[in-house]
Short mmCIF file of C-alpha atoms in Angstrom, two decimals:
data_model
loop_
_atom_site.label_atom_id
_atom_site.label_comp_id
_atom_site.label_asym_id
_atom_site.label_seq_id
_atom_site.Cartn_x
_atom_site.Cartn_y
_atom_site.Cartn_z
CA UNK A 1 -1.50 22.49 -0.84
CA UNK A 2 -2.36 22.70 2.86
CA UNK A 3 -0.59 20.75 5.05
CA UNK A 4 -2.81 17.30 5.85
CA UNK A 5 -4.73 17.30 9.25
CA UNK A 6 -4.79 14.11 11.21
CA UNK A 7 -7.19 12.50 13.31
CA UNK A 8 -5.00 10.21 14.89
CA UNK A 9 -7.08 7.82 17.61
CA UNK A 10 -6.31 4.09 18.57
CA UNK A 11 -7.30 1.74 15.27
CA UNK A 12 -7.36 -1.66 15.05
CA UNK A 13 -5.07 -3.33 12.44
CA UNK A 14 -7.57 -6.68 12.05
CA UNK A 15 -10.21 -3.92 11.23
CA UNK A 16 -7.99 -2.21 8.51
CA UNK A 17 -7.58 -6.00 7.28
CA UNK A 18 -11.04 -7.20 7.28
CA UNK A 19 -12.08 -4.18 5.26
CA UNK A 20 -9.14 -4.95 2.79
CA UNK A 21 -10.37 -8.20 2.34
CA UNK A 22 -14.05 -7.17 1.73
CA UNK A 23 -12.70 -4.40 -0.83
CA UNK A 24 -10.20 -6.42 -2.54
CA UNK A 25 -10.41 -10.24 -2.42
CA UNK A 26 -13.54 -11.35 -4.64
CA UNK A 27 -11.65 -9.48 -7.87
CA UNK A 28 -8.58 -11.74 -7.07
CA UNK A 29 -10.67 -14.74 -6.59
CA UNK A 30 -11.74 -14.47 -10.02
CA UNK A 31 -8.60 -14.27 -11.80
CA UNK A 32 -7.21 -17.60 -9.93
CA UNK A 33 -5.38 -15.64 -6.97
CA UNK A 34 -5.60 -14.95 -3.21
CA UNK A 35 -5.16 -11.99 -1.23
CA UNK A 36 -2.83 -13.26 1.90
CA UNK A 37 -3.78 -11.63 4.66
CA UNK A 38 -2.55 -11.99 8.56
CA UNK A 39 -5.28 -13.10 10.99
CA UNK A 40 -5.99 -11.65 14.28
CA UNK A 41 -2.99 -9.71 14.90
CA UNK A 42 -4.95 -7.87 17.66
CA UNK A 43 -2.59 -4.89 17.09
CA UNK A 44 -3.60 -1.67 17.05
CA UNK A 45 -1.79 1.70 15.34
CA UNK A 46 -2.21 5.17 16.19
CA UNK A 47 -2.92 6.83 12.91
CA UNK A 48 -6.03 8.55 10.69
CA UNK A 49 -8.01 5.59 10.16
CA UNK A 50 -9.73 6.94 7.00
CA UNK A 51 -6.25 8.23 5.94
CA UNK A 52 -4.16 4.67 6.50
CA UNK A 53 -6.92 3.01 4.74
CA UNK A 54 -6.54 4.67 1.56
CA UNK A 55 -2.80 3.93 1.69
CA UNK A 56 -3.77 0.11 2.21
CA UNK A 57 -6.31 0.57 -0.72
CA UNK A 58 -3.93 2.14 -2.91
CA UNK A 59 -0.56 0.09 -2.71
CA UNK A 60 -3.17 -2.80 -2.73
CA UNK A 61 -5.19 -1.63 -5.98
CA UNK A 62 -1.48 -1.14 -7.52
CA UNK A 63 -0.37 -4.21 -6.65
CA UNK A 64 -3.61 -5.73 -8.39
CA UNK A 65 -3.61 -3.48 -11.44
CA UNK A 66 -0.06 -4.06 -11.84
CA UNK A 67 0.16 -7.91 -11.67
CA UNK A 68 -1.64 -10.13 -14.17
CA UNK A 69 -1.82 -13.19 -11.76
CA UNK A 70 -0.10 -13.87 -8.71
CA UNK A 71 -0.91 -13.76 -4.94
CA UNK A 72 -1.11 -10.17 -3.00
CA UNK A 73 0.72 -10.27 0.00
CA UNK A 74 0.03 -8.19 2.84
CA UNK A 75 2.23 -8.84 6.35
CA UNK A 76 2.64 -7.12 9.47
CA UNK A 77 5.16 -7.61 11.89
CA UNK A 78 5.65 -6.17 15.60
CA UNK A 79 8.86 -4.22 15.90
CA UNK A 80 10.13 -2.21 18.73
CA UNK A 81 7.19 -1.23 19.25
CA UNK A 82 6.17 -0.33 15.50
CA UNK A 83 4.00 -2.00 12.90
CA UNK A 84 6.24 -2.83 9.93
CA UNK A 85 4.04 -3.23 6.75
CA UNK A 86 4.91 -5.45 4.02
CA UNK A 87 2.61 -5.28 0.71
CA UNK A 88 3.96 -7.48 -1.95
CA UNK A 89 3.14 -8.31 -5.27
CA UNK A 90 4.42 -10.87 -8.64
CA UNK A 91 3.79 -8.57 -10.94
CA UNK A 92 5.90 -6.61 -13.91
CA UNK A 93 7.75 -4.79 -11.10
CA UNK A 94 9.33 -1.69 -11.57
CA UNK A 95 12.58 -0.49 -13.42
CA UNK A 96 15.05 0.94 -11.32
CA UNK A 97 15.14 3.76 -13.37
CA UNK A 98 11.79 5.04 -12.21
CA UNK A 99 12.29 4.13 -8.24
CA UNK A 100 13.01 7.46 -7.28
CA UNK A 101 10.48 8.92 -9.51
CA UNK A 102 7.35 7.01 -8.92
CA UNK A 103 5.81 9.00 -5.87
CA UNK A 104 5.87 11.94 -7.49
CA UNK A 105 2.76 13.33 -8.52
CA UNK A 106 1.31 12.35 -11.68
CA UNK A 107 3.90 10.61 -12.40
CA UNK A 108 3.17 7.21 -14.47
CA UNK A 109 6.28 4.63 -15.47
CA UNK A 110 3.80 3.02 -17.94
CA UNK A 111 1.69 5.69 -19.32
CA UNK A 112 -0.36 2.59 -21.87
CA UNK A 113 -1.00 0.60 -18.91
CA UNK A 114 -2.45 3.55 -16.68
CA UNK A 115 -4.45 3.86 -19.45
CA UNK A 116 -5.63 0.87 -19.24
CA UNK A 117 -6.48 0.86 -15.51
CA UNK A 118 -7.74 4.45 -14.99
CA UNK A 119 -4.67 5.57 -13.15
CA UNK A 120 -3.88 9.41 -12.71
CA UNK A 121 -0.73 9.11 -11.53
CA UNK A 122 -1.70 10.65 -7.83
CA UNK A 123 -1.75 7.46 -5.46
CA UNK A 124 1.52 6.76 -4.80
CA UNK A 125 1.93 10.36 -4.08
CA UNK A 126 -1.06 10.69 -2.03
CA UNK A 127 0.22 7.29 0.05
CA UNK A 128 4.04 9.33 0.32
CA UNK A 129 2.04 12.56 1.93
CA UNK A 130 -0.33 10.35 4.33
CA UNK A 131 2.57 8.59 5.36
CA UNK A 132 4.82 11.83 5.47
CA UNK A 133 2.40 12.99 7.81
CA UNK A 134 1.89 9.92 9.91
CA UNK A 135 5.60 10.26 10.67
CA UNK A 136 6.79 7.42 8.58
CA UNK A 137 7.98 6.89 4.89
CA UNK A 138 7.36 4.07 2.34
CA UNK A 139 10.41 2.16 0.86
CA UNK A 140 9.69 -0.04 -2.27
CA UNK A 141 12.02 -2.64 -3.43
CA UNK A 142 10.80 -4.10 -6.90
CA UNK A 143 11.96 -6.29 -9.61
CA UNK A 144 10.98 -6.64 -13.33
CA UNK A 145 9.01 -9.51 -13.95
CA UNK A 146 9.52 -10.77 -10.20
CA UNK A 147 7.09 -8.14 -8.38
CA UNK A 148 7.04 -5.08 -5.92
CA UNK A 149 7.44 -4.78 -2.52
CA UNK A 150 5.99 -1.05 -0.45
CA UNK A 151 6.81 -1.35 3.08
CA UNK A 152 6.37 1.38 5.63
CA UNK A 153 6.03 1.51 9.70
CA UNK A 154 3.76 2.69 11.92
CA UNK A 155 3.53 3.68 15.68
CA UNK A 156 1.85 0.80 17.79
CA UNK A 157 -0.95 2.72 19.69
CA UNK A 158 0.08 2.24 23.68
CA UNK A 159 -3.29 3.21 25.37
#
């Protein structure tokens, strides 16, 4: 595939959240949970808007499909000069076995439960090459029946 072209501008993190929230937190409302969220950060990254959000949308939609109950977690935290991203979920988690494997392209750890949810196996590997791109990677930490952590950094925009 061709390399991915960025559009890289100053974007607001609180807008990245608000939209988040609109997408995401009636469907955990109705199964007894919250989406946790940090308020008026008033950061801003330097990144592809468009292309961030669906990395946002996808470790978020994961983090829903993959958890049965249980509060999503998304933090951000300022530093040097970088956004640290924290998106954390109580759900199955992940067997260490397929860490290393799970950003690979179509790639599925539990094919029943993709199944299930309509997965094709492409977002984590779609959130690896956005990130790739944006100059950053994604680290996971998970454990089973505990939850999953994805964290990645990006640049703080300075202008």
């Amino acid at each position: 595939s061709s390399e991915l072209k960025l559009n890289l501008a100053k974007v607001s993190l609180d807008d990245i959240i608000n939209e988040i929230k609109d997408t995401f937190e009636e469907v955990l409302i109705k199964r007894g949970d919250k989406l946790i969220l940090p308020e008026n950060t008033g950061l801003h990254l330097l990144a592809d808007k468009e292309h961030i959000l669906s990395v946002f949308n996808n470790l978020i939609r994961n983090a829903i499909n993959y958890s049965d109950n249980g509060n999503i977690i998304l933090s951000a935290k300022l530093i040097n000069n970088k956004i640290n991203i924290d998106i954390v979920d109580h759900g199955i988690g992940i067997n260490e076995e397929h860490l290393n494997r799970i950003f690979e392209r179509f790639y599925r750890v539990d094919n029943d439960r993709s199944r299930q949810s309509g997965g094709t196996g492409l977002g984590l590997a779609i959130v690896k090459h956005i990130l790739i791109a944006h100059e950053s990677k994604i680290n996971v930490n998970s454990e089973i029946n505990k939850g999953t952590t994805f964290s990645f950094i990006l640049p703080l925009s300075n202008s």
